[in-house]
Structures are given as structure tokens and as C-alpha cells.
Short mmCIF file of C-alpha atoms in Angstrom, two decimals:
data_model
loop_
_atom_site.label_atom_id
_atom_site.label_comp_id
_atom_site.label_asym_id
_atom_site.label_seq_id
_atom_site.Cartn_x
_atom_site.Cartn_y
_atom_site.Cartn_z
CA UNK A 17 60.21 -12.35 64.61
CA UNK A 18 60.63 -14.07 61.26
CA UNK A 19 56.90 -14.88 61.21
CA UNK A 20 56.02 -11.19 61.82
CA UNK A 21 58.19 -10.11 58.86
CA UNK A 22 56.52 -12.67 56.64
CA UNK A 23 53.07 -11.43 57.69
CA UNK A 24 54.05 -7.82 56.94
CA UNK A 25 55.37 -8.83 53.54
CA UNK A 26 52.18 -10.76 52.73
CA UNK A 27 50.06 -7.81 53.87
CA UNK A 28 51.99 -5.45 51.62
CA UNK A 29 51.57 -7.80 48.65
CA UNK A 30 47.81 -8.16 49.33
CA UNK A 31 47.46 -4.38 49.66
CA UNK A 32 49.25 -3.93 46.33
CA UNK A 33 47.03 -6.48 44.61
CA UNK A 34 43.89 -4.80 45.98
CA UNK A 35 45.13 -1.39 44.84
CA UNK A 36 45.75 -2.70 41.31
CA UNK A 37 42.31 -4.37 41.28
CA UNK A 38 40.61 -1.17 42.43
CA UNK A 39 42.47 0.82 39.79
CA UNK A 40 41.45 -1.65 37.06
CA UNK A 41 37.84 -1.59 38.27
CA UNK A 42 37.84 2.22 38.18
CA UNK A 43 39.23 2.27 34.64
CA UNK A 44 36.62 -0.31 33.51
CA UNK A 45 33.79 1.65 35.17
CA UNK A 46 34.83 4.89 33.45
CA UNK A 47 35.17 3.11 30.11
CA UNK A 48 31.73 1.42 30.52
CA UNK A 49 30.12 4.75 31.46
CA UNK A 50 31.63 6.49 28.42
CA UNK A 51 30.53 3.69 26.09
CA UNK A 52 27.01 3.72 27.57
CA UNK A 53 26.84 7.50 27.15
CA UNK A 54 28.09 7.24 23.55
CA UNK A 55 25.59 4.45 22.71
CA UNK A 56 22.72 6.47 24.17
CA UNK A 57 23.72 9.49 22.06
CA UNK A 58 23.83 7.30 18.93
CA UNK A 59 20.37 5.83 19.67
CA UNK A 60 18.96 9.31 20.34
CA UNK A 61 20.34 10.52 17.02
CA UNK A 62 18.88 7.48 15.22
CA UNK A 63 15.51 8.21 16.83
CA UNK A 64 15.66 11.79 15.50
CA UNK A 65 16.48 10.47 12.02
CA UNK A 66 13.47 8.10 12.19
CA UNK A 67 11.19 10.97 13.24
CA UNK A 68 12.47 13.05 10.32
CA UNK A 69 11.81 10.20 7.87
CA UNK A 70 8.27 9.72 9.20
CA UNK A 71 7.55 13.45 8.97
CA UNK A 72 8.84 13.42 5.40
CA UNK A 73 6.52 10.50 4.56
CA UNK A 74 3.56 12.37 6.09
CA UNK A 75 4.43 15.44 4.01
CA UNK A 76 4.53 13.38 0.80
CA UNK A 77 1.15 11.81 1.62
CA UNK A 78 -0.35 15.25 2.35
CA UNK A 79 0.76 16.44 -1.09
CA UNK A 80 -0.61 13.32 -2.79
CA UNK A 81 -3.95 13.60 -0.94
CA UNK A 82 -4.32 17.22 -2.08
CA UNK A 83 -3.75 16.23 -5.72
CA UNK A 84 -5.86 13.07 -5.97
CA UNK A 85 -9.48 12.05 -5.50
CA UNK A 86 -9.89 8.41 -6.69
CA UNK A 87 -7.37 6.94 -4.22
CA UNK A 88 -7.97 9.58 -1.53
CA UNK A 89 -9.18 7.26 1.27
CA UNK A 90 -6.36 4.75 0.71
CA UNK A 91 -3.81 7.55 1.02
CA UNK A 92 -5.49 8.92 4.18
CA UNK A 93 -5.48 5.46 5.82
CA UNK A 94 -1.77 5.00 5.06
CA UNK A 95 -0.97 8.50 6.36
CA UNK A 96 -2.83 7.80 9.62
CA UNK A 97 -0.75 4.66 10.20
CA UNK A 98 2.43 6.72 9.80
CA UNK A 99 1.16 9.31 12.30
CA UNK A 100 0.45 6.58 14.85
CA UNK A 101 3.98 5.19 14.42
CA UNK A 102 5.44 8.72 14.79
CA UNK A 103 3.51 9.19 18.07
CA UNK A 104 4.95 5.89 19.32
CA UNK A 105 8.50 6.94 18.39
CA UNK A 106 8.13 10.31 20.12
CA UNK A 107 6.62 8.80 23.31
CA UNK A 108 9.20 6.02 23.82
CA UNK A 109 12.81 6.33 24.91
CA UNK A 110 15.30 5.13 22.31
CA UNK A 111 16.72 1.62 22.72
CA UNK A 112 18.21 -0.88 20.29
CA UNK A 113 15.12 -3.16 20.18
CA UNK A 114 12.70 -0.30 19.47
CA UNK A 115 15.00 1.31 16.90
CA UNK A 116 15.26 -2.01 15.03
CA UNK A 117 11.45 -2.44 15.05
CA UNK A 118 10.87 1.12 13.88
CA UNK A 119 13.36 0.61 11.05
CA UNK A 120 11.46 -2.49 9.86
CA UNK A 121 8.13 -0.65 10.03
CA UNK A 122 9.53 2.35 8.12
CA UNK A 123 10.80 -0.02 5.40
CA UNK A 124 7.31 -1.54 5.09
CA UNK A 125 5.70 1.93 5.04
CA UNK A 126 8.05 3.08 2.28
CA UNK A 127 7.24 -0.01 0.19
CA UNK A 128 3.53 0.66 0.70
CA UNK A 129 4.02 4.31 -0.30
CA UNK A 130 5.81 3.32 -3.50
CA UNK A 131 3.02 0.89 -4.41
CA UNK A 132 0.21 3.34 -3.64
CA UNK A 133 1.92 6.17 -5.48
CA UNK A 134 2.40 3.92 -8.55
CA UNK A 135 -1.33 3.24 -8.57
CA UNK A 136 -2.06 6.96 -8.13
CA UNK A 137 0.36 7.85 -10.93
CA UNK A 138 -1.29 5.28 -13.19
CA UNK A 139 -4.73 6.73 -12.45
CA UNK A 140 -3.40 10.23 -13.10
CA UNK A 141 -2.00 9.12 -16.46
CA UNK A 142 -5.38 7.63 -17.33
CA UNK A 143 -7.06 10.91 -16.45
CA UNK A 144 -4.54 12.80 -18.55
CA UNK A 145 -5.19 10.50 -21.49
CA UNK A 146 -8.93 11.06 -21.13
CA UNK A 147 -8.34 14.81 -20.93
CA UNK A 148 -6.25 14.70 -24.11
CA UNK A 149 -9.00 12.76 -25.85
CA UNK A 150 -11.58 15.29 -24.74
CA UNK A 151 -9.31 18.12 -25.87
CA UNK A 152 -9.05 16.59 -29.36
CA UNK A 153 -12.82 16.25 -29.51
CA UNK A 154 -13.24 19.86 -28.42
CA UNK A 155 -10.89 21.06 -31.17
CA UNK A 156 -13.00 19.31 -33.79
CA UNK A 157 -16.16 20.75 -32.34
CA UNK A 158 -14.66 24.23 -32.19
CA UNK A 159 -13.86 24.05 -35.92
CA UNK A 160 -17.49 23.28 -36.57
CA UNK A 161 -18.51 26.49 -34.81
CA UNK A 162 -17.47 28.33 -37.99
CA UNK A 163 -20.54 26.79 -39.58
CA UNK A 164 -22.97 27.26 -36.75
CA UNK A 165 -22.86 27.96 -33.01
CA UNK A 166 -25.98 25.96 -32.49
CA UNK A 167 -24.47 23.01 -34.38
CA UNK A 168 -21.41 23.15 -32.10
CA UNK A 169 -23.56 22.92 -28.95
CA UNK A 170 -25.58 20.04 -30.37
CA UNK A 171 -22.54 18.07 -31.55
CA UNK A 172 -20.69 18.55 -28.27
CA UNK A 173 -23.63 17.29 -26.24
CA UNK A 174 -24.11 14.30 -28.53
CA UNK A 175 -20.40 13.45 -28.55
CA UNK A 176 -20.17 13.44 -24.76
CA UNK A 177 -23.33 11.36 -24.43
CA UNK A 178 -22.15 8.79 -27.00
CA UNK A 179 -18.73 8.45 -25.32
CA UNK A 180 -20.30 7.86 -21.95
CA UNK A 181 -22.98 5.57 -23.33
CA UNK A 182 -20.46 3.41 -25.22
CA UNK A 183 -18.39 2.60 -22.11
CA UNK A 184 -18.91 -0.76 -20.41
CA UNK A 185 -20.72 -0.61 -17.09
CA UNK A 186 -20.91 -3.19 -14.29
CA UNK A 187 -23.49 -3.91 -11.61
CA UNK A 188 -23.77 -6.34 -8.68
CA UNK A 189 -20.04 -6.02 -8.00
CA UNK A 190 -18.97 -8.01 -4.95
CA UNK A 191 -15.94 -9.75 -3.48
CA UNK A 192 -15.81 -12.79 -1.22
CA UNK A 193 -13.53 -15.49 0.12
CA UNK A 194 -14.08 -19.04 -1.13
CA UNK A 195 -12.98 -22.57 -0.27
CA UNK A 196 -12.13 -24.90 -3.18
CA UNK A 197 -13.52 -28.39 -2.54
CA UNK A 198 -11.85 -31.51 -3.96
CA UNK A 199 -14.73 -31.73 -6.43
CA UNK A 200 -13.87 -28.26 -7.69
CA UNK A 201 -16.95 -26.70 -6.11
CA UNK A 202 -16.44 -23.23 -4.63
CA UNK A 203 -17.98 -22.51 -1.23
CA UNK A 204 -18.19 -18.98 0.16
CA UNK A 205 -16.39 -18.42 3.49
CA UNK A 206 -15.36 -15.32 5.40
CA UNK A 207 -12.70 -16.85 7.69
CA UNK A 208 -9.13 -15.99 6.68
CA UNK A 209 -7.72 -19.29 7.94
CA UNK A 210 -9.92 -21.34 5.64
CA UNK A 211 -9.93 -19.28 2.44
CA UNK A 212 -8.26 -20.67 -0.71
CA UNK A 213 -9.10 -17.87 -3.15
CA UNK A 214 -10.77 -14.45 -3.41
CA UNK A 215 -13.68 -14.40 -5.86
CA UNK A 216 -14.82 -11.14 -7.51
CA UNK A 217 -18.14 -11.32 -9.37
CA UNK A 218 -20.06 -8.71 -11.35
CA UNK A 219 -22.45 -8.29 -14.27
CA UNK A 220 -21.52 -6.38 -17.42
CA UNK A 221 -24.73 -4.62 -18.41
CA UNK A 222 -26.32 -4.80 -21.86
CA UNK A 223 -25.18 -1.96 -24.13
CA UNK A 224 -25.93 -1.76 -27.87
CA UNK A 225 -23.51 1.15 -28.29
CA UNK A 226 -20.48 -0.75 -26.98
CA UNK A 227 -18.65 -2.68 -29.68
CA UNK A 228 -19.00 -6.48 -29.33
CA UNK A 229 -15.92 -8.66 -29.10
CA UNK A 230 -13.27 -10.01 -26.76
CA UNK A 231 -12.53 -7.88 -23.69
CA UNK A 232 -9.67 -8.07 -21.18
CA UNK A 233 -11.05 -7.92 -17.64
CA UNK A 234 -8.82 -7.35 -14.61
CA UNK A 235 -9.30 -7.27 -10.84
CA UNK A 236 -7.24 -5.74 -8.04
CA UNK A 237 -7.83 -6.99 -4.48
CA UNK A 238 -6.30 -5.08 -1.56
CA UNK A 239 -6.20 -6.33 2.03
CA UNK A 240 -6.77 -4.07 5.11
CA UNK A 241 -3.08 -3.06 4.98
CA UNK A 242 -3.46 -2.00 1.30
CA UNK A 243 -1.34 -4.94 0.13
CA UNK A 244 -2.23 -6.50 -3.23
CA UNK A 245 -3.65 -10.02 -2.84
CA UNK A 246 -3.30 -12.32 -5.86
CA UNK A 247 -0.83 -13.30 -8.59
CA UNK A 248 0.58 -9.76 -9.13
CA UNK A 249 0.00 -9.81 -12.90
CA UNK A 250 1.86 -6.92 -14.57
CA UNK A 251 0.16 -5.59 -17.72
CA UNK A 252 1.58 -2.89 -19.97
CA UNK A 253 -1.04 -0.34 -20.97
CA UNK A 254 -0.64 2.70 -23.16
CA UNK A 255 -0.48 4.86 -20.05
CA UNK A 256 2.05 2.64 -18.26
CA UNK A 257 2.16 -0.69 -16.37
CA UNK A 258 -0.56 -1.82 -13.97
CA UNK A 259 -0.42 -4.71 -11.48
CA UNK A 260 -3.51 -6.91 -11.01
CA UNK A 261 -4.61 -9.75 -8.74
CA UNK A 262 -6.40 -11.74 -11.48
CA UNK A 263 -7.18 -11.48 -15.20
CA UNK A 264 -9.61 -13.05 -17.67
CA UNK A 265 -10.76 -12.66 -21.27
CA UNK A 266 -14.51 -12.53 -21.92
CA UNK A 267 -16.49 -12.28 -25.13
CA UNK A 268 -19.05 -9.50 -24.95
CA UNK A 269 -22.05 -9.59 -27.30
CA UNK A 270 -23.84 -6.44 -26.07
CA UNK A 271 -26.02 -8.53 -23.74
CA UNK A 272 -25.79 -8.90 -19.96
CA UNK A 273 -22.79 -11.01 -19.05
CA UNK A 274 -22.03 -12.47 -15.59
CA UNK A 275 -18.31 -12.66 -14.86
CA UNK A 276 -16.32 -14.03 -11.89
CA UNK A 277 -12.52 -13.78 -11.47
CA UNK A 278 -10.57 -15.83 -8.93
CA UNK A 279 -7.45 -14.44 -7.25
CA UNK A 280 -5.06 -16.82 -5.54
CA UNK A 281 -4.25 -16.03 -1.92
CA UNK A 282 -1.06 -15.72 0.09
CA UNK A 283 -1.43 -16.77 3.75
CA UNK A 284 0.79 -13.90 4.89
CA UNK A 285 -1.55 -11.34 3.27
CA UNK A 286 -4.85 -12.76 4.52
CA UNK A 287 -5.73 -10.40 7.37
CA UNK A 288 -8.92 -9.76 9.28
CA UNK A 289 -10.74 -6.61 8.22
CA UNK A 290 -12.11 -4.82 5.17
CA UNK A 291 -10.89 -5.71 1.65
CA UNK A 292 -11.34 -3.59 -1.47
CA UNK A 293 -11.78 -4.77 -5.06
CA UNK A 294 -11.30 -2.75 -8.26
CA UNK A 295 -12.61 -4.00 -11.63
CA UNK A 296 -11.06 -2.86 -14.92
CA UNK A 297 -11.76 -3.35 -18.62
CA UNK A 298 -8.23 -3.02 -19.99
CA UNK A 299 -6.99 0.12 -18.18
CA UNK A 300 -10.45 1.61 -17.55
CA UNK A 301 -11.73 1.43 -13.97
CA UNK A 302 -15.36 0.23 -14.07
CA UNK A 303 -16.21 -0.05 -10.38
CA UNK A 304 -15.13 -0.67 -6.80
CA UNK A 305 -16.55 -2.61 -3.86
CA UNK A 306 -15.53 -3.83 -0.41
CA UNK A 307 -16.08 -6.90 1.76
CA UNK A 308 -15.00 -8.18 5.16
CA UNK A 309 -13.05 -11.24 6.31
CA UNK A 310 -12.64 -12.39 9.88
#
């Protein structure tokens, strides 16, 4: 009889413990469900914010592409990369890993946009300066029309021809990767893993109308992701600062002059694909070319 009472008591205690455990498990399950639901809502909202930021970047690129010609293809390439990322965001369900990756990619895209837009702004300022110069020339020529309309036409044609003729011009512009031997000899190579420097070579043509003297020559090298490769040399020009991969001073004597500039490389920015080079005399763009590395 005593044993039966003890068994009943133990059964009641066990039943109570199980009831408490089930209650605790139910509370935990409800709490976990609510937290999971809340986290999913937060990730969905973050995904919508990312989509809005990407759409805003695309809109800014569309406006820049409509307003510019010189950097048009660079802007189009960058815009296309943003569209591909937006498609990926829209097609995938939000989770913490993807959201973190998208955030990193958006940060890189914004940095690229800032760099490209600085280059575009610099080119626009150069064009504005050239327009102002042409406007001043036109004012002088217009004053001369009081003497003779025919003299105005002649002077305007001559002035434009002289300005164009006096500018430096380059030919045989090319870029290439090179290996630096211990002897100092440079050997051309197109494999990214072996390249020590990027060499840009060109010929300044003979021009009797261009004033002889020392000239500042600059080169910009951009990798397939439109990242600047080189020492990132900042130079203040009248129209604003410009960033270059390499720089050199040459003495021009109106005769043909072969010039090569070497840009140091950063392993993280050596990518397979098409590279672009831009050659400047001071702030004046003289020519562009492209080459491939593998």
C-alpha cells in the first residue's frame, strides 16, 4: 500500500515536470518563430533598400552618359555591372550572407562611380576651358569684322588651323606588361602573374609650330574593372586635380621623340582582360589605346 502511494506521488511529480517542460518548449518555439519572422522582415527591408540604391546609381549613370562623350564607354560598362548586380538581388531571396556581399559590392560600385565621375568632371572642365578660350578668340575676330567681313572669315580660319596645328600629337601609342630582369632589362609579357610594370610607349610627332622646351607627360592606366593601376600621382591643373599612373618630363625640340612611361603595378589590381591607357601633355588628352593581359 505504501509502495502504491509512493508510485502515485512519483507519477504526479513526473507529470508536473513534463507539463512545465512542454510549456517552456512552447514558449521558446513561439519566441523563436517571432524572432525568425522579425529577422526575415528586416532582411527583406534591407534588400529593398539595396535595390533602391542600385536603381539610384543606374539613374546617375544614365544622366552622366547623356551628358558626356569622351568617357561614354567606361560609364556604360560600369552601368551594366550595376544592372547585373540588381538582377541578382531581385532574383535571390534575402539572407544575411547575401545582404553582406551585396553591401560590399555596392560600396565598391560607389567608389568606382566617384572615381569615374571625377575623371568626367575633369574632362568637362577641360572642355569648358577650351570653350572659353575659343569664345575669347571669337570676340577678337568679331571686333575685326568692323574692318572687313572677308578679313574676319580669313582670320578665324587661320586662327583655328594654327591652334590645332600647334598642339602636340602622338602616334604608335601602345600599352604592354613587362618583366624587369635583374640586369634592368625589360621583357614584354602578357601574363598578369608575372608582370612587374605596365609600359606605355608612343611617339610625339615632329611639329615646327609647337614651342620647343620641357613638357610634362602623364599616363593613366585602367584595368578591366576601371581601377587606376600605378602610383596614383595627383597633379593640380588649372582646371582641377587629376590622378595619373605615371609621369615623366621630356624635352621636345620639334622633332620626333619616342617616349615610354612605366607604371608600377599592384597585384590586387592586375586582372585578366582589356586595359586602357590615356596619354596627356599636362592636362591635354593626346590619345588613348587598349591592350590585353591574361
